[in-house]
Each structure stands twice: as C-alpha cells, then as structure tokens.
CSV table of N, CA, C and O and ligand atoms in Angstrom, one decimal:
chain,number,residue,atom,x,y,z
P,657,MET,N,1.9,26.0,-4.4
P,657,MET,CA,1.6,24.7,-5.1
P,657,MET,C,1.9,23.5,-4.1
P,657,MET,O,2.9,23.4,-3.5
P,658,ARG,N,0.9,22.6,-4.1
P,658,ARG,CA,1.1,21.5,-3.3
P,658,ARG,C,2.0,20.4,-3.9
P,658,ARG,O,1.8,20.1,-5.1
P,659,VAL,N,2.9,20.0,-3.2
P,659,VAL,CA,3.8,18.9,-3.7
P,659,VAL,C,3.0,17.6,-3.6
P,659,VAL,O,2.4,17.3,-2.6
P,660,ALA,N,3.1,16.9,-4.7
P,660,ALA,CA,2.3,15.6,-4.8
P,660,ALA,C,2.8,14.6,-3.7
P,660,ALA,O,4.1,14.5,-3.6
P,661,LYS,N,1.9,14.0,-3.1
P,661,LYS,CA,2.3,12.9,-2.1
P,661,LYS,C,2.7,11.7,-2.9
P,661,LYS,O,2.3,11.5,-4.0
P,662,ARG,N,3.6,10.9,-2.3
P,662,ARG,CA,4.2,9.8,-3.0
P,662,ARG,C,3.7,8.5,-2.4
P,662,ARG,O,3.7,8.3,-1.2
P,663,VAL,N,3.3,7.6,-3.3
P,663,VAL,CA,2.7,6.3,-2.9
P,663,VAL,C,3.5,5.2,-3.5
P,663,VAL,O,3.6,5.1,-4.8
P,664,LEU,N,4.1,4.3,-2.7
P,664,LEU,CA,4.7,3.1,-3.2
P,664,LEU,C,3.7,2.0,-3.2
P,664,LEU,O,3.1,1.7,-2.2
P,665,VAL,N,3.6,1.3,-4.4
P,665,VAL,CA,2.6,0.2,-4.5
P,665,VAL,C,3.3,-1.1,-4.7
P,665,VAL,O,4.1,-1.2,-5.7
P,666,VAL,N,3.2,-2.0,-3.8
P,666,VAL,CA,3.8,-3.3,-3.9
P,666,VAL,C,2.7,-4.3,-4.3
P,666,VAL,O,1.8,-4.6,-3.5
P,667,GLU,N,2.8,-4.9,-5.5
P,667,GLU,CA,1.8,-5.8,-6.0
P,667,GLU,C,2.3,-6.6,-7.1
P,667,GLU,O,2.9,-6.1,-8.1
P,668,ASP,N,2.2,-7.9,-7.0
P,668,ASP,CA,2.8,-8.8,-8.0
P,668,ASP,C,1.8,-9.0,-9.2
P,668,ASP,O,2.3,-9.4,-10.3
P,669,ASN,N,0.6,-8.7,-9.0
P,669,ASN,CA,-0.4,-8.9,-10.1
P,669,ASN,C,-0.4,-7.6,-11.0
P,669,ASN,O,-0.8,-6.5,-10.5
P,670,GLU,N,-0.1,-7.8,-12.3
P,670,GLU,CA,0.1,-6.7,-13.2
P,670,GLU,C,-1.2,-5.8,-13.3
P,670,GLU,O,-1.1,-4.6,-13.4
P,671,LEU,N,-2.3,-6.5,-13.4
P,671,LEU,CA,-3.6,-5.8,-13.6
P,671,LEU,C,-3.9,-4.9,-12.4
P,671,LEU,O,-4.3,-3.8,-12.5
P,672,ASN,N,-3.8,-5.5,-11.2
P,672,ASN,CA,-4.0,-4.8,-10.0
P,672,ASN,C,-3.0,-3.6,-9.8
P,672,ASN,O,-3.4,-2.5,-9.4
P,673,LEU,N,-1.8,-3.9,-10.2
P,673,LEU,CA,-0.8,-2.9,-10.0
P,673,LEU,C,-1.1,-1.7,-10.9
P,673,LEU,O,-1.1,-0.5,-10.5
P,674,LYS,N,-1.6,-1.9,-12.1
P,674,LYS,CA,-1.9,-0.9,-13.1
P,674,LYS,C,-3.2,-0.1,-12.5
P,674,LYS,O,-3.2,1.1,-12.5
P,675,LEU,N,-4.2,-0.9,-12.1
P,675,LEU,CA,-5.4,-0.3,-11.5
P,675,LEU,C,-5.0,0.6,-10.4
P,675,LEU,O,-5.5,1.8,-10.3
P,676,PHE,N,-4.2,0.2,-9.4
P,676,PHE,CA,-3.9,1.0,-8.2
P,676,PHE,C,-3.1,2.2,-8.6
P,676,PHE,O,-3.4,3.3,-8.2
P,677,CYS,N,-2.2,2.1,-9.5
P,677,CYS,CA,-1.3,3.2,-9.9
P,677,CYS,C,-2.1,4.2,-10.7
P,677,CYS,O,-2.0,5.4,-10.5
P,678,ASP,N,-3.0,3.7,-11.6
P,678,ASP,CA,-3.8,4.6,-12.4
P,678,ASP,C,-4.7,5.4,-11.5
P,678,ASP,O,-4.9,6.6,-11.7
P,679,LEU,N,-5.3,4.7,-10.6
P,679,LEU,CA,-6.3,5.4,-9.6
P,679,LEU,C,-5.5,6.4,-8.8
P,679,LEU,O,-6.1,7.5,-8.6
P,680,LEU,N,-4.4,6.1,-8.3
P,680,LEU,CA,-3.6,7.1,-7.5
P,680,LEU,C,-3.1,8.3,-8.3
P,680,LEU,O,-3.2,9.4,-7.9
P,681,ARG,N,-2.7,8.0,-9.6
P,681,ARG,CA,-2.3,9.1,-10.4
P,681,ARG,C,-3.4,10.0,-10.8
P,681,ARG,O,-3.3,11.2,-10.9
P,682,ALA,N,-4.6,9.4,-11.0
P,682,ALA,CA,-5.8,10.2,-11.3
P,682,ALA,C,-6.1,11.1,-10.1
P,682,ALA,O,-6.8,12.2,-10.3
P,683,HIS,N,-5.7,10.8,-8.9
P,683,HIS,CA,-5.9,11.6,-7.8
P,683,HIS,C,-4.6,12.4,-7.4
P,683,HIS,O,-4.4,12.8,-6.3
P,684,THR,N,-3.7,12.6,-8.4
P,684,THR,CA,-2.5,13.4,-8.4
P,684,THR,C,-1.4,12.9,-7.5
P,684,THR,O,-0.6,13.7,-7.1
P,685,TYR,N,-1.4,11.7,-7.1
P,685,TYR,CA,-0.3,11.1,-6.4
P,685,TYR,C,0.8,10.7,-7.3
P,685,TYR,O,0.5,10.2,-8.4
P,686,ASP,N,2.0,10.8,-6.8
P,686,ASP,CA,3.2,10.2,-7.5
P,686,ASP,C,3.2,8.8,-7.1
P,686,ASP,O,3.2,8.5,-5.9
P,687,THR,N,3.4,7.9,-8.0
P,687,THR,CA,3.4,6.5,-7.6
P,687,THR,C,4.7,5.8,-8.1
P,687,THR,O,5.4,6.2,-9.1
P,688,GLU,N,5.1,4.8,-7.3
P,688,GLU,CA,6.3,4.0,-7.6
P,688,GLU,C,5.8,2.5,-7.5
P,688,GLU,O,5.3,2.2,-6.5
P,689,ALA,N,6.0,1.8,-8.6
P,689,ALA,CA,5.5,0.4,-8.6
P,689,ALA,C,6.6,-0.6,-8.2
P,689,ALA,O,7.7,-0.5,-8.7
P,690,VAL,N,6.3,-1.5,-7.4
P,690,VAL,CA,7.2,-2.6,-7.0
P,690,VAL,C,6.5,-3.9,-7.3
P,690,VAL,O,5.5,-4.3,-6.7
P,691,ARG,N,7.0,-4.7,-8.3
P,691,ARG,CA,6.3,-6.0,-8.7
P,691,ARG,C,6.8,-7.2,-7.9
P,691,ARG,O,6.2,-8.2,-7.8
P,692,ASP,N,8.0,-7.1,-7.3
P,692,ASP,CA,8.6,-8.2,-6.6
P,692,ASP,C,8.8,-7.7,-5.1
P,692,ASP,O,9.6,-6.8,-4.9
P,693,GLY,N,8.1,-8.4,-4.2
P,693,GLY,CA,8.1,-8.0,-2.8
P,693,GLY,C,9.5,-8.0,-2.2
P,693,GLY,O,9.8,-7.3,-1.2
P,694,ARG,N,10.4,-8.8,-2.8
P,694,ARG,CA,11.8,-8.9,-2.3
P,694,ARG,C,12.5,-7.6,-2.4
P,694,ARG,O,13.5,-7.4,-1.7
P,695,PHE,N,12.0,-6.7,-3.2
P,695,PHE,CA,12.7,-5.4,-3.4
P,695,PHE,C,12.0,-4.3,-2.6
P,695,PHE,O,12.3,-3.1,-2.6
P,696,ALA,N,10.9,-4.6,-1.9
P,696,ALA,CA,10.0,-3.6,-1.4
P,696,ALA,C,10.7,-2.8,-0.3
P,696,ALA,O,10.5,-1.5,-0.3
P,697,VAL,N,11.4,-3.4,0.6
P,697,VAL,CA,12.0,-2.6,1.7
P,697,VAL,C,13.1,-1.6,1.1
P,697,VAL,O,13.1,-0.5,1.5
P,698,ASP,N,13.9,-2.1,0.2
P,698,ASP,CA,15.0,-1.2,-0.4
P,698,ASP,C,14.3,-0.1,-1.1
P,698,ASP,O,14.8,1.1,-1.0
P,699,ARG,N,13.3,-0.4,-1.9
P,699,ARG,CA,12.6,0.6,-2.7
P,699,ARG,C,11.9,1.7,-1.8
P,699,ARG,O,11.8,2.8,-2.1
P,700,THR,N,11.4,1.2,-0.6
P,700,THR,CA,10.8,2.1,0.3
P,700,THR,C,11.8,3.1,0.9
P,700,THR,O,11.6,4.3,1.0
P,701,ARG,N,13.0,2.5,1.2
P,701,ARG,CA,14.1,3.3,1.7
P,701,ARG,C,14.5,4.4,0.6
P,701,ARG,O,14.8,5.5,1.0
P,702,GLU,N,14.5,4.0,-0.6
P,702,GLU,CA,15.0,4.9,-1.7
P,702,GLU,C,13.9,6.0,-2.0
P,702,GLU,O,14.2,7.1,-2.2
P,703,PHE,N,12.7,5.5,-2.1
P,703,PHE,CA,11.6,6.4,-2.6
P,703,PHE,C,11.0,7.2,-1.5
P,703,PHE,O,10.5,8.3,-1.7
P,704,MET,N,11.1,6.8,-0.3
P,704,MET,CA,10.6,7.4,0.9
P,704,MET,C,9.2,7.9,0.7
P,704,MET,O,8.9,9.2,0.7
P,705,PRO,N,8.3,7.0,0.5
P,705,PRO,CA,6.9,7.4,0.1
P,705,PRO,C,6.2,8.0,1.4
P,705,PRO,O,6.6,7.8,2.5
P,706,ASP,N,5.0,8.6,1.1
P,706,ASP,CA,4.2,9.1,2.2
P,706,ASP,C,3.2,8.0,2.6
P,706,ASP,O,2.6,8.1,3.6
P,707,LEU,N,3.1,6.9,1.7
P,707,LEU,CA,2.2,5.8,2.0
P,707,LEU,C,2.7,4.6,1.2
P,707,LEU,O,3.2,4.8,0.1
P,708,VAL,N,2.5,3.4,1.8
P,708,VAL,CA,2.8,2.2,1.1
P,708,VAL,C,1.5,1.4,0.9
P,708,VAL,O,0.8,1.2,1.9
P,709,VAL,N,1.2,1.0,-0.3
P,709,VAL,CA,0.0,0.1,-0.6
P,709,VAL,C,0.6,-1.3,-0.7
P,709,VAL,O,1.5,-1.5,-1.6
P,710,MET,N,0.2,-2.2,0.1
P,710,MET,CA,0.9,-3.5,0.2
P,710,MET,C,0.0,-4.7,-0.1
P,710,MET,O,-1.0,-4.9,0.7
P,711,ASP,N,0.2,-5.4,-1.2
P,711,ASP,CA,-0.4,-6.6,-1.4
P,711,ASP,C,0.0,-7.6,-0.4
P,711,ASP,O,1.2,-7.6,0.1
P,712,ILE,N,-0.8,-8.6,0.0
P,712,ILE,CA,-0.5,-9.5,1.0
P,712,ILE,C,0.1,-10.8,0.4
P,712,ILE,O,1.1,-11.4,0.8
P,713,GLN,N,-0.7,-11.3,-0.6
P,713,GLN,CA,-0.3,-12.6,-1.2
P,713,GLN,C,0.6,-12.4,-2.4
P,713,GLN,O,0.2,-11.9,-3.5
P,714,MET,N,1.9,-12.7,-2.2
P,714,MET,CA,2.9,-12.6,-3.3
P,714,MET,C,3.8,-13.7,-3.3
P,714,MET,O,4.0,-14.4,-2.2
P,715,PRO,N,4.4,-14.1,-4.4
P,715,PRO,CA,5.5,-15.1,-4.4
P,715,PRO,C,6.7,-14.6,-3.7
P,715,PRO,O,6.9,-13.4,-3.5
P,716,HIS,N,7.5,-15.5,-3.2
P,716,HIS,CA,8.8,-15.2,-2.5
P,716,HIS,C,8.7,-14.6,-1.1
P,716,HIS,O,9.4,-15.0,-0.2
P,717,VAL,N,7.7,-13.7,-0.9
P,717,VAL,CA,7.7,-13.0,0.4
P,717,VAL,C,6.2,-12.6,0.6
P,717,VAL,O,5.5,-12.2,-0.3
P,718,SER,N,5.8,-12.7,1.9
P,718,SER,CA,4.4,-12.4,2.2
P,718,SER,C,4.4,-10.9,2.6
P,718,SER,O,5.3,-10.3,3.2
P,719,GLY,N,3.3,-10.2,2.2
P,719,GLY,CA,3.1,-8.9,2.5
P,719,GLY,C,3.1,-8.7,4.0
P,719,GLY,O,3.5,-7.6,4.5
P,720,LEU,N,2.6,-9.7,4.7
P,720,LEU,CA,2.5,-9.6,6.2
P,720,LEU,C,3.9,-9.4,6.8
P,720,LEU,O,4.2,-8.6,7.6
P,721,ASP,N,4.9,-10.3,6.2
P,721,ASP,CA,6.3,-10.2,6.7
P,721,ASP,C,6.9,-8.8,6.3
P,721,ASP,O,7.6,-8.3,7.1
P,722,LEU,N,6.5,-8.3,5.2
P,722,LEU,CA,7.1,-7.0,4.7
P,722,LEU,C,6.6,-5.9,5.6
P,722,LEU,O,7.3,-5.0,6.0
P,723,ILE,N,5.3,-6.0,6.0
P,723,ILE,CA,4.8,-5.0,6.9
P,723,ILE,C,5.5,-5.0,8.2
P,723,ILE,O,5.9,-4.0,8.8
P,724,GLU,N,5.7,-6.2,8.7
P,724,GLU,CA,6.5,-6.3,10.0
P,724,GLU,C,7.9,-5.8,9.9
P,724,GLU,O,8.4,-5.1,10.8
P,725,THR,N,8.5,-6.1,8.8
P,725,THR,CA,9.9,-5.6,8.6
P,725,THR,C,9.9,-4.1,8.5
P,725,THR,O,10.8,-3.4,9.1
P,726,LEU,N,9.0,-3.5,7.8
P,726,LEU,CA,8.9,-2.0,7.6
P,726,LEU,C,8.6,-1.4,9.0
P,726,LEU,O,9.2,-0.3,9.3
P,727,LYS,N,7.8,-2.0,9.8
P,727,LYS,CA,7.4,-1.4,11.1
P,727,LYS,C,8.5,-1.6,12.2
P,727,LYS,O,8.4,-1.0,13.2
P,728,ARG,N,9.4,-2.5,11.9
P,728,ARG,CA,10.5,-2.7,12.8
P,728,ARG,C,11.7,-1.7,12.5
P,728,ARG,O,12.6,-1.6,13.4
P,729,ASP,N,11.6,-1.1,11.4
P,729,ASP,CA,12.7,-0.2,10.9
P,729,ASP,C,12.4,1.2,11.4
P,729,ASP,O,11.4,1.8,11.0
P,730,THR,N,13.3,1.7,12.3
P,730,THR,CA,13.0,3.0,12.9
P,730,THR,C,13.0,4.1,11.9
P,730,THR,O,12.3,5.1,12.2
P,731,SER,N,13.6,4.0,10.7
P,731,SER,CA,13.6,5.0,9.7
P,731,SER,C,12.4,4.9,8.8
P,731,SER,O,12.1,5.9,8.0
P,732,LEU,N,11.6,3.8,8.9
P,732,LEU,CA,10.5,3.6,7.9
P,732,LEU,C,9.2,3.4,8.6
P,732,LEU,O,8.1,3.5,8.0
P,733,ARG,N,9.2,3.2,9.9
P,733,ARG,CA,8.0,2.8,10.6
P,733,ARG,C,6.9,3.9,10.7
P,733,ARG,O,5.7,3.6,10.9
P,734,HIS,N,7.3,5.1,10.4
P,734,HIS,CA,6.3,6.2,10.4
P,734,HIS,C,5.5,6.2,9.1
P,734,HIS,O,4.4,6.9,9.1
P,735,ILE,N,5.9,5.5,8.1
P,735,ILE,CA,5.1,5.5,6.8
P,735,ILE,C,3.9,4.6,7.0
P,735,ILE,O,4.0,3.4,7.3
P,736,PRO,N,2.7,5.2,6.8
P,736,PRO,CA,1.5,4.4,6.9
P,736,PRO,C,1.4,3.3,5.8
P,736,PRO,O,1.9,3.5,4.7
P,737,ILE,N,0.9,2.2,6.2
P,737,ILE,CA,0.7,1.1,5.2
P,737,ILE,C,-0.7,0.7,5.1
P,737,ILE,O,-1.4,0.5,6.1
P,738,MET,N,-1.2,0.6,3.8
P,738,MET,CA,-2.5,0.1,3.5
P,738,MET,C,-2.4,-1.3,2.9
P,738,MET,O,-1.9,-1.4,1.8
P,739,ALA,N,-2.8,-2.3,3.6
P,739,ALA,CA,-2.8,-3.6,3.0
P,739,ALA,C,-4.0,-3.9,2.1
P,739,ALA,O,-5.1,-3.4,2.3
P,740,VAL,N,-3.7,-4.6,1.0
P,740,VAL,CA,-4.7,-5.0,0.1
P,740,VAL,C,-4.7,-6.5,-0.1
P,740,VAL,O,-3.6,-7.0,-0.5
P,741,THR,N,-5.8,-7.2,0.1
P,741,THR,CA,-5.7,-8.6,0.0
P,741,THR,C,-7.0,-9.2,-0.5
P,741,THR,O,-8.1,-8.7,-0.2
P,742,ALA,N,-6.9,-10.3,-1.3
P,742,ALA,CA,-8.1,-11.0,-1.7
P,742,ALA,C,-8.7,-11.9,-0.6
P,742,ALA,O,-9.9,-12.2,-0.7
P,743,TYR,N,-7.9,-12.2,0.4
P,743,TYR,CA,-8.4,-13.0,1.5
P,743,TYR,C,-9.2,-12.2,2.5
P,743,TYR,O,-8.7,-11.3,3.0
P,744,ALA,N,-10.4,-12.7,2.7
P,744,ALA,CA,-11.2,-11.9,3.6
P,744,ALA,C,-11.7,-12.9,4.7
P,744,ALA,O,-12.7,-12.7,5.3
P,745,ALA,N,-10.8,-13.9,5.0
P,745,ALA,CA,-11.1,-14.9,6.0
P,745,ALA,C,-11.2,-14.2,7.4
P,745,ALA,O,-10.5,-13.2,7.6
P,746,LYS,N,-12.0,-14.8,8.2
P,746,LYS,CA,-12.1,-14.3,9.6
P,746,LYS,C,-10.7,-14.2,10.2
P,746,LYS,O,-10.0,-15.2,10.2
P,747,GLY,N,-10.4,-13.1,10.8
P,747,GLY,CA,-9.2,-13.0,11.5
P,747,GLY,C,-8.0,-12.3,10.7
P,747,GLY,O,-7.0,-11.9,11.2
P,748,ASP,N,-8.3,-12.3,9.4
P,748,ASP,CA,-7.2,-11.7,8.5
P,748,ASP,C,-7.0,-10.2,8.8
P,748,ASP,O,-5.8,-9.8,8.9
P,749,GLU,N,-8.1,-9.5,9.0
P,749,GLU,CA,-7.9,-8.1,9.3
P,749,GLU,C,-7.1,-7.9,10.6
P,749,GLU,O,-6.2,-7.0,10.6
P,750,GLU,N,-7.4,-8.7,11.6
P,750,GLU,CA,-6.7,-8.6,12.8
P,750,GLU,C,-5.2,-8.9,12.6
P,750,GLU,O,-4.3,-8.3,13.2
P,751,ARG,N,-4.9,-10.0,11.8
P,751,ARG,CA,-3.5,-10.3,11.6
P,751,ARG,C,-2.8,-9.2,10.9
P,751,ARG,O,-1.6,-8.9,11.2
P,752,ILE,N,-3.4,-8.6,9.9
P,752,ILE,CA,-2.8,-7.5,9.2
P,752,ILE,C,-2.6,-6.3,10.1
P,752,ILE,O,-1.5,-5.7,10.1
P,753,LYS,N,-3.5,-6.0,10.9
P,753,LYS,CA,-3.4,-4.9,11.9
P,753,LYS,C,-2.3,-5.2,12.9
P,753,LYS,O,-1.5,-4.3,13.3
P,754,ALA,N,-2.3,-6.5,13.3
P,754,ALA,CA,-1.3,-6.9,14.3
P,754,ALA,C,0.1,-6.8,13.7
P,754,ALA,O,1.1,-6.5,14.4
P,755,ALA,N,0.3,-7.0,12.4
P,755,ALA,CA,1.6,-6.8,11.7
P,755,ALA,C,2.0,-5.4,11.7
P,755,ALA,O,3.2,-5.1,11.5
P,756,GLY,N,1.0,-4.5,11.8
P,756,GLY,CA,1.4,-3.0,11.9
P,756,GLY,C,0.7,-2.2,10.8
P,756,GLY,O,1.0,-1.0,10.8
P,757,ALA,N,-0.1,-2.8,9.9
P,757,ALA,CA,-0.7,-1.9,8.9
P,757,ALA,C,-1.7,-1.0,9.5
P,757,ALA,O,-2.4,-1.4,10.5
P,758,GLU,N,-1.8,0.2,9.0
P,758,GLU,CA,-2.8,1.2,9.5
P,758,GLU,C,-4.2,1.0,8.9
P,758,GLU,O,-5.2,1.4,9.4
P,759,ALA,N,-4.2,0.3,7.7
P,759,ALA,CA,-5.5,0.2,7.0
P,759,ALA,C,-5.5,-1.1,6.2
P,759,ALA,O,-4.5,-1.7,5.9
P,760,TYR,N,-6.7,-1.5,5.8
P,760,TYR,CA,-6.9,-2.8,5.1
P,760,TYR,C,-8.1,-2.6,4.2
P,760,TYR,O,-9.1,-2.2,4.5
P,761,VAL,N,-7.8,-3.0,2.9
P,761,VAL,CA,-8.9,-3.0,1.9
P,761,VAL,C,-8.9,-4.3,1.2
P,761,VAL,O,-7.8,-4.9,0.9
P,762,SER,N,-10.1,-4.9,1.0
P,762,SER,CA,-10.1,-6.3,0.4
P,762,SER,C,-10.4,-6.2,-1.1
P,762,SER,O,-11.0,-5.2,-1.6
P,763,LYS,N,-9.8,-7.1,-1.8
P,763,LYS,CA,-10.0,-7.2,-3.3
P,763,LYS,C,-11.2,-8.1,-3.6
P,763,LYS,O,-11.4,-9.1,-2.9
P,764,PRO,N,-12.0,-7.9,-4.6
P,764,PRO,CA,-11.8,-6.8,-5.5
P,764,PRO,C,-12.1,-5.5,-4.8
P,764,PRO,O,-13.1,-5.4,-4.0
P,765,ILE,N,-11.3,-4.5,-5.1
P,765,ILE,CA,-11.5,-3.2,-4.3
P,765,ILE,C,-12.7,-2.4,-4.8
P,765,ILE,O,-13.1,-2.5,-5.9
P,766,SER,N,-13.2,-1.7,-3.8
P,766,SER,CA,-14.2,-0.6,-4.2
P,766,SER,C,-13.3,0.6,-4.4
P,766,SER,O,-12.5,1.0,-3.5
P,767,VAL,N,-13.5,1.2,-5.6
P,767,VAL,CA,-12.6,2.3,-5.9
P,767,VAL,C,-12.8,3.5,-4.9
P,767,VAL,O,-11.8,4.1,-4.4
P,768,LEU,N,-14.0,3.7,-4.5
P,768,LEU,CA,-14.3,4.8,-3.6
P,768,LEU,C,-13.7,4.5,-2.2
P,768,LEU,O,-13.1,5.4,-1.6
P,769,ARG,N,-13.8,3.2,-1.8
P,769,ARG,CA,-13.2,2.9,-0.5
P,769,ARG,C,-11.7,3.0,-0.5
P,769,ARG,O,-11.0,3.5,0.4
P,770,PHE,N,-11.1,2.5,-1.6
P,770,PHE,CA,-9.7,2.6,-1.8
P,770,PHE,C,-9.2,4.0,-1.7
P,770,PHE,O,-8.3,4.3,-0.9
P,771,VAL,N,-9.8,4.9,-2.5
P,771,VAL,CA,-9.4,6.3,-2.5
P,771,VAL,C,-9.6,7.0,-1.1
P,771,VAL,O,-8.8,7.7,-0.6
P,772,ARG,N,-10.7,6.6,-0.5
P,772,ARG,CA,-11.0,7.2,0.8
P,772,ARG,C,-10.0,6.8,1.9
P,772,ARG,O,-9.6,7.6,2.7
P,773,GLU,N,-9.6,5.5,1.8
P,773,GLU,CA,-8.6,5.1,2.8
P,773,GLU,C,-7.3,5.8,2.6
P,773,GLU,O,-6.6,6.2,3.5
P,774,VAL,N,-6.9,5.9,1.3
P,774,VAL,CA,-5.6,6.5,1.0
P,774,VAL,C,-5.6,8.0,1.4
P,774,VAL,O,-4.7,8.4,2.1
P,775,GLU,N,-6.7,8.7,1.2
P,775,GLU,CA,-6.8,10.1,1.5
P,775,GLU,C,-6.9,10.2,3.1
P,775,GLU,O,-6.3,11.2,3.6
P,776,GLY,N,-7.5,9.3,3.7
P,776,GLY,CA,-7.6,9.3,5.2
P,776,GLY,C,-6.2,9.1,5.8
P,776,GLY,O,-5.8,9.9,6.7
P,777,LEU,N,-5.4,8.2,5.2
P,777,LEU,CA,-4.1,7.9,5.7
P,777,LEU,C,-3.1,9.1,5.4
P,777,LEU,O,-2.1,9.3,6.2
P,778,LEU,N,-3.4,9.8,4.4
P,778,LEU,CA,-2.5,10.9,4.0
P,778,LEU,C,-3.0,12.2,4.6
P,778,LEU,O,-2.4,13.3,4.3
P,779,GLY,N,-4.0,12.1,5.4
P,779,GLY,CA,-4.5,13.3,6.1
P,779,GLY,C,-5.1,14.3,5.2
P,779,GLY,O,-5.0,15.5,5.4
P,780,GLN,N,-5.6,13.8,4.0
P,780,GLN,CA,-6.2,14.8,3.1
P,780,GLN,C,-7.7,14.6,3.1
P,780,GLN,O,-8.3,13.8,3.8
P,781,MET,N,-8.4,15.5,2.4
P,781,MET,CA,-9.8,15.5,2.4
P,781,MET,C,-10.4,14.2,1.9
P,781,MET,O,-10.1,13.7,0.9
P,782,ALA,N,-11.3,13.7,2.8
P,782,ALA,CA,-11.9,12.4,2.4
P,782,ALA,C,-13.1,12.7,1.5
P,782,ALA,O,-13.7,13.8,1.6
P,783,ILE,N,-13.4,11.7,0.7
P,783,ILE,CA,-14.6,11.9,-0.2
P,783,ILE,C,-15.8,11.6,0.7
P,783,ILE,O,-15.9,10.5,1.4
P,784,PRO,N,-16.8,12.5,0.7
P,784,PRO,CA,-18.0,12.2,1.6
P,784,PRO,C,-18.8,11.0,1.1
P,784,PRO,O,-18.7,10.7,-0.1
P,785,ASP,N,-19.5,10.4,2.0
P,785,ASP,CA,-20.4,9.3,1.6
P,785,ASP,C,-21.5,9.7,0.7
P,785,ASP,O,-21.9,10.8,0.7
L,1896,MN,MN1,-0.7,-10.9,-5.1
C-alpha cells in the first residue's frame, strides 16, 4: 500500500485554501492547512510535508520571504515548494524562482495545471495532455 504523500498548504484566502485542499485530497494526498503565514515555518517543521503549496500575497508575511526562509533551513530545503499567486506581472516568476520555489502556478488556477505540477514535483505520474 502506498503511503499518502503529505502536502502543506499555506494560504490566507479561505476559498482558495478549501479549493487547494479539496483538490489535493481528491488525488489522495494528506493535506495540512496553514491560514497564517507566520506559522508556516513551524508547521512545516512539525508536519514534514513532501511538498509545500505557498501563496505569495498574505498579510503579515510574504510568501516570497517564507520561501527564502524555508530554503535557507538545511532541514527543510529539500522540500519542494510550489508558489501560487494572483500576480502575473513580468518578472514575478523569476523572483519566485530566485527565492527558491521549484514551481509556480498563477491564480485563478487551472485545475489540470495545478495537479500536474503537484504530481511532477512529487515524482508521480503526470496527467497526459
Ligand atoms: Mn493571499
């Protein structure tokens, strides 16, 4: 039996958080929701996910700063991070990648693209085009 992969979702918007978690659970992932970015690093340490889905625009703390913090931590830097952001301005993807995220999906998300990126990062079978 395959042990379910674990995904930590950091997202301040309740509707997006529910959408991402429902989608991940439908694909048999275990999810852990974090609504306040200030708790994201501690929760990552506790939950030890196989993947972090990270909103960029949040109150109190930027997802970009959180990505940098996670990638500076030698015990957490191996965990792939998929950034999700409504901002699609030129250069955003580069800034997110420069911060250390492995992937980037823009909001409103394409469900297919979201799932494909997650499965790609977790080294699982991708949904064919
Ligand atoms: Mn947000």
